[in-house]
Amino acid sequence: MALAALTLAACGNTVGDRALSGAAIGAGAGLAVGAVTGATLLQGAVVGGALGAAAGALTDNRQVNLGRPLWR
């Protein structure tokens, strides 16, 4: 799950955009992993969202860039 969150996070140029999109992507990945591993969907989404937000906030757009966020 951590690998998925780190690889998929994030889009946007600002730290806020990257953290928000990373959290959304991570939560989605966490739901899928939670469903497969036997964890609850909520646990998967929370862990994935937290990892994705952290990955988005701690990387910059030169390291990982999936383009312009949908809300911009």
PDB file of N, CA, C and O in Angstrom, residues 2-66:
ATOM      1  N   ALA A   2       1.949   1.228   0.780  1.00  0.00           N
ATOM      2  CA  ALA A   2       2.839   2.384   0.822  1.00  0.00           C
ATOM      3  C   ALA A   2       3.449   2.649  -0.547  1.00  0.00           C
ATOM      4  O   ALA A   2       3.536   3.793  -0.985  1.00  0.00           O
ATOM      5  N   LEU A   3       3.834   1.604  -1.240  1.00  0.00           N
ATOM      6  CA  LEU A   3       4.419   1.767  -2.571  1.00  0.00           C
ATOM      7  C   LEU A   3       3.414   2.394  -3.535  1.00  0.00           C
ATOM      8  O   LEU A   3       3.760   3.303  -4.298  1.00  0.00           O
ATOM      9  N   ALA A   4       2.169   1.944  -3.477  1.00  0.00           N
ATOM     10  CA  ALA A   4       1.142   2.512  -4.357  1.00  0.00           C
ATOM     11  C   ALA A   4       0.919   3.983  -4.053  1.00  0.00           C
ATOM     12  O   ALA A   4       0.832   4.810  -4.963  1.00  0.00           O
ATOM     13  N   ALA A   5       0.846   4.329  -2.778  1.00  0.00           N
ATOM     14  CA  ALA A   5       0.619   5.722  -2.403  1.00  0.00           C
ATOM     15  C   ALA A   5       1.793   6.596  -2.824  1.00  0.00           C
ATOM     16  O   ALA A   5       1.601   7.707  -3.328  1.00  0.00           O
ATOM     17  N   LEU A   6       3.002   6.107  -2.629  1.00  0.00           N
ATOM     18  CA  LEU A   6       4.176   6.897  -2.988  1.00  0.00           C
ATOM     19  C   LEU A   6       4.335   7.040  -4.493  1.00  0.00           C
ATOM     20  O   LEU A   6       4.784   8.066  -4.984  1.00  0.00           O
ATOM     21  N   THR A   7       3.968   6.020  -5.226  1.00  0.00           N
ATOM     22  CA  THR A   7       4.136   6.095  -6.681  1.00  0.00           C
ATOM     23  C   THR A   7       3.055   6.956  -7.325  1.00  0.00           C
ATOM     24  O   THR A   7       3.298   7.563  -8.356  1.00  0.00           O
ATOM     25  N   LEU A   8       1.888   6.977  -6.758  1.00  0.00           N
ATOM     26  CA  LEU A   8       0.777   7.683  -7.376  1.00  0.00           C
ATOM     27  C   LEU A   8       0.632   9.131  -6.935  1.00  0.00           C
ATOM     28  O   LEU A   8      -0.029   9.904  -7.594  1.00  0.00           O
ATOM     29  N   ALA A   9       1.175   9.489  -5.790  1.00  0.00           N
ATOM     30  CA  ALA A   9       0.999  10.848  -5.304  1.00  0.00           C
ATOM     31  C   ALA A   9       2.013  11.725  -6.008  1.00  0.00           C
ATOM     32  O   ALA A   9       3.153  11.347  -6.109  1.00  0.00           O
ATOM     33  N   ALA A  10       1.715  12.796  -6.508  1.00  0.00           N
ATOM     34  CA  ALA A  10       0.538  13.611  -6.477  1.00  0.00           C
ATOM     35  C   ALA A  10       0.563  14.514  -7.692  1.00  0.00           C
ATOM     36  O   ALA A  10       1.530  14.531  -8.416  1.00  0.00           O
ATOM     37  N   CYS A  11      -0.477  15.279  -7.875  1.00  0.00           N
ATOM     38  CA  CYS A  11      -0.461  16.224  -8.974  1.00  0.00           C
ATOM     39  C   CYS A  11      -0.621  17.617  -8.401  1.00  0.00           C
ATOM     40  O   CYS A  11      -1.144  17.801  -7.316  1.00  0.00           O
ATOM     41  N   GLY A  12      -0.177  18.591  -9.127  1.00  0.00           N
ATOM     42  CA  GLY A  12      -0.205  19.965  -8.664  1.00  0.00           C
ATOM     43  C   GLY A  12       1.200  20.461  -8.403  1.00  0.00           C
ATOM     44  O   GLY A  12       2.152  19.703  -8.354  1.00  0.00           O
ATOM     45  N   ASN A  13       1.309  21.761  -8.233  1.00  0.00           N
ATOM     46  CA  ASN A  13       2.609  22.367  -7.998  1.00  0.00           C
ATOM     47  C   ASN A  13       2.791  22.849  -6.575  1.00  0.00           C
ATOM     48  O   ASN A  13       3.910  22.937  -6.104  1.00  0.00           O
ATOM     49  N   THR A  14       1.722  23.189  -5.885  1.00  0.00           N
ATOM     50  CA  THR A  14       1.846  23.660  -4.513  1.00  0.00           C
ATOM     51  C   THR A  14       1.809  22.476  -3.558  1.00  0.00           C
ATOM     52  O   THR A  14       1.289  21.407  -3.880  1.00  0.00           O
ATOM     53  N   VAL A  15       2.339  22.677  -2.368  1.00  0.00           N
ATOM     54  CA  VAL A  15       2.344  21.620  -1.356  1.00  0.00           C
ATOM     55  C   VAL A  15       0.913  21.217  -1.017  1.00  0.00           C
ATOM     56  O   VAL A  15       0.601  20.038  -0.884  1.00  0.00           O
ATOM     57  N   GLY A  16       0.016  22.186  -0.912  1.00  0.00           N
ATOM     58  CA  GLY A  16      -1.381  21.894  -0.594  1.00  0.00           C
ATOM     59  C   GLY A  16      -2.062  21.054  -1.662  1.00  0.00           C
ATOM     60  O   GLY A  16      -2.770  20.091  -1.349  1.00  0.00           O
ATOM     61  N   ASP A  17      -1.861  21.428  -2.916  1.00  0.00           N
ATOM     62  CA  ASP A  17      -2.435  20.654  -4.018  1.00  0.00           C
ATOM     63  C   ASP A  17      -1.901  19.235  -4.029  1.00  0.00           C
ATOM     64  O   ASP A  17      -2.629  18.273  -4.218  1.00  0.00           O
ATOM     65  N   ARG A  18      -0.608  19.105  -3.830  1.00  0.00           N
ATOM     66  CA  ARG A  18       0.022  17.795  -3.867  1.00  0.00           C
ATOM     67  C   ARG A  18      -0.442  16.938  -2.696  1.00  0.00           C
ATOM     68  O   ARG A  18      -0.692  15.753  -2.854  1.00  0.00           O
ATOM     69  N   ALA A  19      -0.576  17.523  -1.516  1.00  0.00           N
ATOM     70  CA  ALA A  19      -1.046  16.766  -0.356  1.00  0.00           C
ATOM     71  C   ALA A  19      -2.499  16.335  -0.545  1.00  0.00           C
ATOM     72  O   ALA A  19      -2.864  15.193  -0.253  1.00  0.00           O
ATOM     73  N   LEU A  20      -3.333  17.224  -1.060  1.00  0.00           N
ATOM     74  CA  LEU A  20      -4.748  16.911  -1.269  1.00  0.00           C
ATOM     75  C   LEU A  20      -4.940  15.837  -2.325  1.00  0.00           C
ATOM     76  O   LEU A  20      -5.676  14.866  -2.124  1.00  0.00           O
ATOM     77  N   SER A  21      -4.268  15.970  -3.459  1.00  0.00           N
ATOM     78  CA  SER A  21      -4.426  14.957  -4.495  1.00  0.00           C
ATOM     79  C   SER A  21      -3.775  13.644  -4.075  1.00  0.00           C
ATOM     80  O   SER A  21      -4.294  12.562  -4.364  1.00  0.00           O
ATOM     81  N   GLY A  22      -2.666  13.719  -3.344  1.00  0.00           N
ATOM     82  CA  GLY A  22      -2.036  12.503  -2.829  1.00  0.00           C
ATOM     83  C   GLY A  22      -2.944  11.766  -1.865  1.00  0.00           C
ATOM     84  O   GLY A  22      -3.031  10.536  -1.880  1.00  0.00           O
ATOM     85  N   ALA A  23      -3.649  12.519  -1.014  1.00  0.00           N
ATOM     86  CA  ALA A  23      -4.581  11.901  -0.067  1.00  0.00           C
ATOM     87  C   ALA A  23      -5.719  11.209  -0.800  1.00  0.00           C
ATOM     88  O   ALA A  23      -6.106  10.087  -0.450  1.00  0.00           O
ATOM     89  N   ALA A  24      -6.242  11.853  -1.833  1.00  0.00           N
ATOM     90  CA  ALA A  24      -7.345  11.248  -2.589  1.00  0.00           C
ATOM     91  C   ALA A  24      -6.900   9.984  -3.321  1.00  0.00           C
ATOM     92  O   ALA A  24      -7.585   8.950  -3.279  1.00  0.00           O
ATOM     93  N   ILE A  25      -5.756  10.052  -3.954  1.00  0.00           N
ATOM     94  CA  ILE A  25      -5.238   8.889  -4.676  1.00  0.00           C
ATOM     95  C   ILE A  25      -4.902   7.771  -3.687  1.00  0.00           C
ATOM     96  O   ILE A  25      -5.217   6.605  -3.912  1.00  0.00           O
ATOM     97  N   GLY A  26      -4.277   8.135  -2.572  1.00  0.00           N
ATOM     98  CA  GLY A  26      -3.922   7.144  -1.556  1.00  0.00           C
ATOM     99  C   GLY A  26      -5.134   6.492  -0.926  1.00  0.00           C
ATOM    100  O   GLY A  26      -5.136   5.285  -0.652  1.00  0.00           O
ATOM    101  N   ALA A  27      -6.183   7.265  -0.690  1.00  0.00           N
ATOM    102  CA  ALA A  27      -7.403   6.696  -0.117  1.00  0.00           C
ATOM    103  C   ALA A  27      -8.031   5.691  -1.067  1.00  0.00           C
ATOM    104  O   ALA A  27      -8.482   4.618  -0.649  1.00  0.00           O
ATOM    105  N   GLY A  28      -8.028   6.007  -2.338  1.00  0.00           N
ATOM    106  CA  GLY A  28      -8.555   5.067  -3.332  1.00  0.00           C
ATOM    107  C   GLY A  28      -7.741   3.789  -3.389  1.00  0.00           C
ATOM    108  O   GLY A  28      -8.287   2.680  -3.422  1.00  0.00           O
ATOM    109  N   ALA A  29      -6.431   3.930  -3.383  1.00  0.00           N
ATOM    110  CA  ALA A  29      -5.562   2.753  -3.386  1.00  0.00           C
ATOM    111  C   ALA A  29      -5.733   1.967  -2.087  1.00  0.00           C
ATOM    112  O   ALA A  29      -5.748   0.731  -2.089  1.00  0.00           O
ATOM    113  N   GLY A  30      -5.878   2.676  -0.980  1.00  0.00           N
ATOM    114  CA  GLY A  30      -6.078   2.018   0.310  1.00  0.00           C
ATOM    115  C   GLY A  30      -7.376   1.229   0.375  1.00  0.00           C
ATOM    116  O   GLY A  30      -7.429   0.156   0.996  1.00  0.00           O
ATOM    117  N   LEU A  31      -8.417   1.740  -0.254  1.00  0.00           N
ATOM    118  CA  LEU A  31      -9.677   0.993  -0.317  1.00  0.00           C
ATOM    119  C   LEU A  31      -9.475  -0.340  -1.020  1.00  0.00           C
ATOM    120  O   LEU A  31      -9.934  -1.383  -0.550  1.00  0.00           O
ATOM    121  N   ALA A  32      -8.778  -0.292  -2.131  1.00  0.00           N
ATOM    122  CA  ALA A  32      -8.536  -1.524  -2.893  1.00  0.00           C
ATOM    123  C   ALA A  32      -7.685  -2.505  -2.095  1.00  0.00           C
ATOM    124  O   ALA A  32      -7.995  -3.699  -2.035  1.00  0.00           O
ATOM    125  N   VAL A  33      -6.631  -2.007  -1.468  1.00  0.00           N
ATOM    126  CA  VAL A  33      -5.758  -2.881  -0.691  1.00  0.00           C
ATOM    127  C   VAL A  33      -6.501  -3.434   0.524  1.00  0.00           C
ATOM    128  O   VAL A  33      -6.371  -4.609   0.862  1.00  0.00           O
ATOM    129  N   GLY A  34      -7.310  -2.606   1.177  1.00  0.00           N
ATOM    130  CA  GLY A  34      -8.091  -3.062   2.325  1.00  0.00           C
ATOM    131  C   GLY A  34      -9.059  -4.163   1.951  1.00  0.00           C
ATOM    132  O   GLY A  34      -9.255  -5.121   2.700  1.00  0.00           O
ATOM    133  N   ALA A  35      -9.661  -4.047   0.790  1.00  0.00           N
ATOM    134  CA  ALA A  35     -10.605  -5.066   0.336  1.00  0.00           C
ATOM    135  C   ALA A  35      -9.915  -6.397   0.060  1.00  0.00           C
ATOM    136  O   ALA A  35     -10.467  -7.461   0.316  1.00  0.00           O
ATOM    137  N   VAL A  36      -8.703  -6.347  -0.425  1.00  0.00           N
ATOM    138  CA  VAL A  36      -7.968  -7.560  -0.782  1.00  0.00           C
ATOM    139  C   VAL A  36      -7.315  -8.217   0.434  1.00  0.00           C
ATOM    140  O   VAL A  36      -7.255  -9.439   0.528  1.00  0.00           O
ATOM    141  N   THR A  37      -6.839  -7.403   1.385  1.00  0.00           N
ATOM    142  CA  THR A  37      -6.070  -7.942   2.508  1.00  0.00           C
ATOM    143  C   THR A  37      -6.905  -8.341   3.711  1.00  0.00           C
ATOM    144  O   THR A  37      -6.378  -8.917   4.645  1.00  0.00           O
ATOM    145  N   GLY A  38      -8.162  -8.012   3.731  1.00  0.00           N
ATOM    146  CA  GLY A  38      -9.001  -8.369   4.861  1.00  0.00           C
ATOM    147  C   GLY A  38      -9.143  -7.252   5.884  1.00  0.00           C
ATOM    148  O   GLY A  38      -9.881  -7.382   6.847  1.00  0.00           O
ATOM    149  N   ALA A  39      -8.424  -6.150   5.706  1.00  0.00           N
ATOM    150  CA  ALA A  39      -8.631  -4.989   6.570  1.00  0.00           C
ATOM    151  C   ALA A  39      -9.974  -4.363   6.195  1.00  0.00           C
ATOM    152  O   ALA A  39     -10.500  -4.615   5.110  1.00  0.00           O
ATOM    153  N   THR A  40     -10.527  -3.561   7.077  1.00  0.00           N
ATOM    154  CA  THR A  40     -11.779  -2.905   6.721  1.00  0.00           C
ATOM    155  C   THR A  40     -11.494  -1.840   5.656  1.00  0.00           C
ATOM    156  O   THR A  40     -10.369  -1.354   5.529  1.00  0.00           O
ATOM    157  N   LEU A  41     -12.513  -1.500   4.908  1.00  0.00           N
ATOM    158  CA  LEU A  41     -12.350  -0.481   3.872  1.00  0.00           C
ATOM    159  C   LEU A  41     -11.959   0.859   4.486  1.00  0.00           C
ATOM    160  O   LEU A  41     -11.139   1.587   3.927  1.00  0.00           O
ATOM    161  N   LEU A  42     -12.538   1.164   5.651  1.00  0.00           N
ATOM    162  CA  LEU A  42     -12.211   2.418   6.323  1.00  0.00           C
ATOM    163  C   LEU A  42     -10.744   2.448   6.733  1.00  0.00           C
ATOM    164  O   LEU A  42     -10.058   3.452   6.533  1.00  0.00           O
ATOM    165  N   GLN A  43     -10.249   1.348   7.288  1.00  0.00           N
ATOM    166  CA  GLN A  43      -8.838   1.301   7.672  1.00  0.00           C
ATOM    167  C   GLN A  43      -7.939   1.494   6.454  1.00  0.00           C
ATOM    168  O   GLN A  43      -6.964   2.249   6.501  1.00  0.00           O
ATOM    169  N   GLY A  44      -8.246   0.815   5.373  1.00  0.00           N
ATOM    170  CA  GLY A  44      -7.456   0.959   4.154  1.00  0.00           C
ATOM    171  C   GLY A  44      -7.463   2.375   3.633  1.00  0.00           C
ATOM    172  O   GLY A  44      -6.419   2.912   3.241  1.00  0.00           O
ATOM    173  N   ALA A  45      -8.643   3.005   3.622  1.00  0.00           N
ATOM    174  CA  ALA A  45      -8.749   4.371   3.111  1.00  0.00           C
ATOM    175  C   ALA A  45      -7.994   5.359   3.991  1.00  0.00           C
ATOM    176  O   ALA A  45      -7.323   6.263   3.488  1.00  0.00           O
ATOM    177  N   VAL A  46      -8.086   5.185   5.307  1.00  0.00           N
ATOM    178  CA  VAL A  46      -7.404   6.109   6.222  1.00  0.00           C
ATOM    179  C   VAL A  46      -5.887   5.985   6.085  1.00  0.00           C
ATOM    180  O   VAL A  46      -5.175   6.982   5.969  1.00  0.00           O
ATOM    181  N   VAL A  47      -5.395   4.755   6.099  1.00  0.00           N
ATOM    182  CA  VAL A  47      -3.945   4.548   5.977  1.00  0.00           C
ATOM    183  C   VAL A  47      -3.452   5.025   4.612  1.00  0.00           C
ATOM    184  O   VAL A  47      -2.456   5.747   4.509  1.00  0.00           O
ATOM    185  N   GLY A  48      -4.145   4.651   3.554  1.00  0.00           N
ATOM    186  CA  GLY A  48      -3.755   5.080   2.214  1.00  0.00           C
ATOM    187  C   GLY A  48      -3.813   6.583   2.045  1.00  0.00           C
ATOM    188  O   GLY A  48      -2.932   7.190   1.436  1.00  0.00           O
ATOM    189  N   GLY A  49      -4.859   7.202   2.587  1.00  0.00           N
ATOM    190  CA  GLY A  49      -4.986   8.655   2.502  1.00  0.00           C
ATOM    191  C   GLY A  49      -3.868   9.372   3.234  1.00  0.00           C
ATOM    192  O   GLY A  49      -3.308  10.356   2.737  1.00  0.00           O
ATOM    193  N   ALA A  50      -3.518   8.877   4.414  1.00  0.00           N
ATOM    194  CA  ALA A  50      -2.430   9.481   5.189  1.00  0.00           C
ATOM    195  C   ALA A  50      -1.093   9.333   4.464  1.00  0.00           C
ATOM    196  O   ALA A  50      -0.311  10.286   4.377  1.00  0.00           O
ATOM    197  N   LEU A  51      -0.835   8.140   3.935  1.00  0.00           N
ATOM    198  CA  LEU A  51       0.416   7.929   3.206  1.00  0.00           C
ATOM    199  C   LEU A  51       0.474   8.772   1.939  1.00  0.00           C
ATOM    200  O   LEU A  51       1.509   9.347   1.606  1.00  0.00           O
ATOM    201  N   GLY A  52      -0.646   8.855   1.239  1.00  0.00           N
ATOM    202  CA  GLY A  52      -0.688   9.655   0.018  1.00  0.00           C
ATOM    203  C   GLY A  52      -0.503  11.139   0.290  1.00  0.00           C
ATOM    204  O   GLY A  52       0.204  11.827  -0.445  1.00  0.00           O
ATOM    205  N   ALA A  53      -1.134  11.640   1.356  1.00  0.00           N
ATOM    206  CA  ALA A  53      -0.980  13.050   1.718  1.00  0.00           C
ATOM    207  C   ALA A  53       0.467  13.349   2.085  1.00  0.00           C
ATOM    208  O   ALA A  53       1.030  14.368   1.668  1.00  0.00           O
ATOM    209  N   ALA A  54       1.071  12.456   2.855  1.00  0.00           N
ATOM    210  CA  ALA A  54       2.470  12.648   3.235  1.00  0.00           C
ATOM    211  C   ALA A  54       3.376  12.617   2.007  1.00  0.00           C
ATOM    212  O   ALA A  54       4.267  13.463   1.856  1.00  0.00           O
ATOM    213  N   ALA A  55       3.142  11.660   1.122  1.00  0.00           N
ATOM    214  CA  ALA A  55       3.968  11.560  -0.077  1.00  0.00           C
ATOM    215  C   ALA A  55       3.806  12.797  -0.952  1.00  0.00           C
ATOM    216  O   ALA A  55       4.791  13.321  -1.493  1.00  0.00           O
ATOM    217  N   GLY A  56       2.580  13.289  -1.080  1.00  0.00           N
ATOM    218  CA  GLY A  56       2.356  14.494  -1.878  1.00  0.00           C
ATOM    219  C   GLY A  56       3.008  15.720  -1.275  1.00  0.00           C
ATOM    220  O   GLY A  56       3.566  16.551  -1.986  1.00  0.00           O
ATOM    221  N   ALA A  57       2.967  15.828   0.043  1.00  0.00           N
ATOM    222  CA  ALA A  57       3.544  16.991   0.714  1.00  0.00           C
ATOM    223  C   ALA A  57       5.067  16.945   0.745  1.00  0.00           C
ATOM    224  O   ALA A  57       5.721  17.985   0.754  1.00  0.00           O
ATOM    225  N   LEU A  58       5.631  15.747   0.778  1.00  0.00           N
ATOM    226  CA  LEU A  58       7.077  15.609   0.933  1.00  0.00           C
ATOM    227  C   LEU A  58       7.842  15.506  -0.386  1.00  0.00           C
ATOM    228  O   LEU A  58       9.065  15.481  -0.383  1.00  0.00           O
ATOM    229  N   THR A  59       7.136  15.421  -1.497  1.00  0.00           N
ATOM    230  CA  THR A  59       7.804  15.395  -2.796  1.00  0.00           C
ATOM    231  C   THR A  59       7.521  16.705  -3.517  1.00  0.00           C
ATOM    232  O   THR A  59       6.589  17.422  -3.172  1.00  0.00           O
ATOM    233  N   ASP A  60       8.316  17.014  -4.501  1.00  0.00           N
ATOM    234  CA  ASP A  60       8.005  18.204  -5.292  1.00  0.00           C
ATOM    235  C   ASP A  60       7.670  17.792  -6.720  1.00  0.00           C
ATOM    236  O   ASP A  60       7.809  16.630  -7.091  1.00  0.00           O
ATOM    237  N   ASN A  61       7.222  18.752  -7.510  1.00  0.00           N
ATOM    238  CA  ASN A  61       6.725  18.425  -8.845  1.00  0.00           C
ATOM    239  C   ASN A  61       7.817  17.956  -9.800  1.00  0.00           C
ATOM    240  O   ASN A  61       7.527  17.422 -10.854  1.00  0.00           O
ATOM    241  N   ARG A  62       9.078  18.102  -9.440  1.00  0.00           N
ATOM    242  CA  ARG A  62      10.148  17.567 -10.278  1.00  0.00           C
ATOM    243  C   ARG A  62      10.355  16.075 -10.024  1.00  0.00           C
ATOM    244  O   ARG A  62      10.865  15.374 -10.872  1.00  0.00           O
ATOM    245  N   GLN A  63       9.964  15.595  -8.836  1.00  0.00           N
ATOM    246  CA  GLN A  63      10.120  14.180  -8.507  1.00  0.00           C
ATOM    247  C   GLN A  63       8.966  13.354  -9.047  1.00  0.00           C
ATOM    248  O   GLN A  63       9.166  12.289  -9.617  1.00  0.00           O
ATOM    249  N   VAL A  64       7.743  13.804  -8.803  1.00  0.00           N
ATOM    250  CA  VAL A  64       6.535  13.118  -9.258  1.00  0.00           C
ATOM    251  C   VAL A  64       5.564  14.187  -9.724  1.00  0.00           C
ATOM    252  O   VAL A  64       5.254  15.101  -8.981  1.00  0.00           O
ATOM    253  N   ASN A  65       5.073  14.075 -10.955  1.00  0.00           N
ATOM    254  CA  ASN A  65       4.140  15.074 -11.461  1.00  0.00           C
ATOM    255  C   ASN A  65       3.131  14.400 -12.380  1.00  0.00           C
ATOM    256  O   ASN A  65       3.480  13.930 -13.454  1.00  0.00           O
ATOM    257  N   LEU A  66       1.879  14.358 -11.938  1.00  0.00           N
ATOM    258  CA  LEU A  66       0.815  13.772 -12.746  1.00  0.00           C
ATOM    259  C   LEU A  66      -0.014  14.840 -13.443  1.00  0.00           C
ATOM    260  O   LEU A  66      -1.089  14.576 -13.939  1.00  0.00           O
TER     261      LEU A  66
END
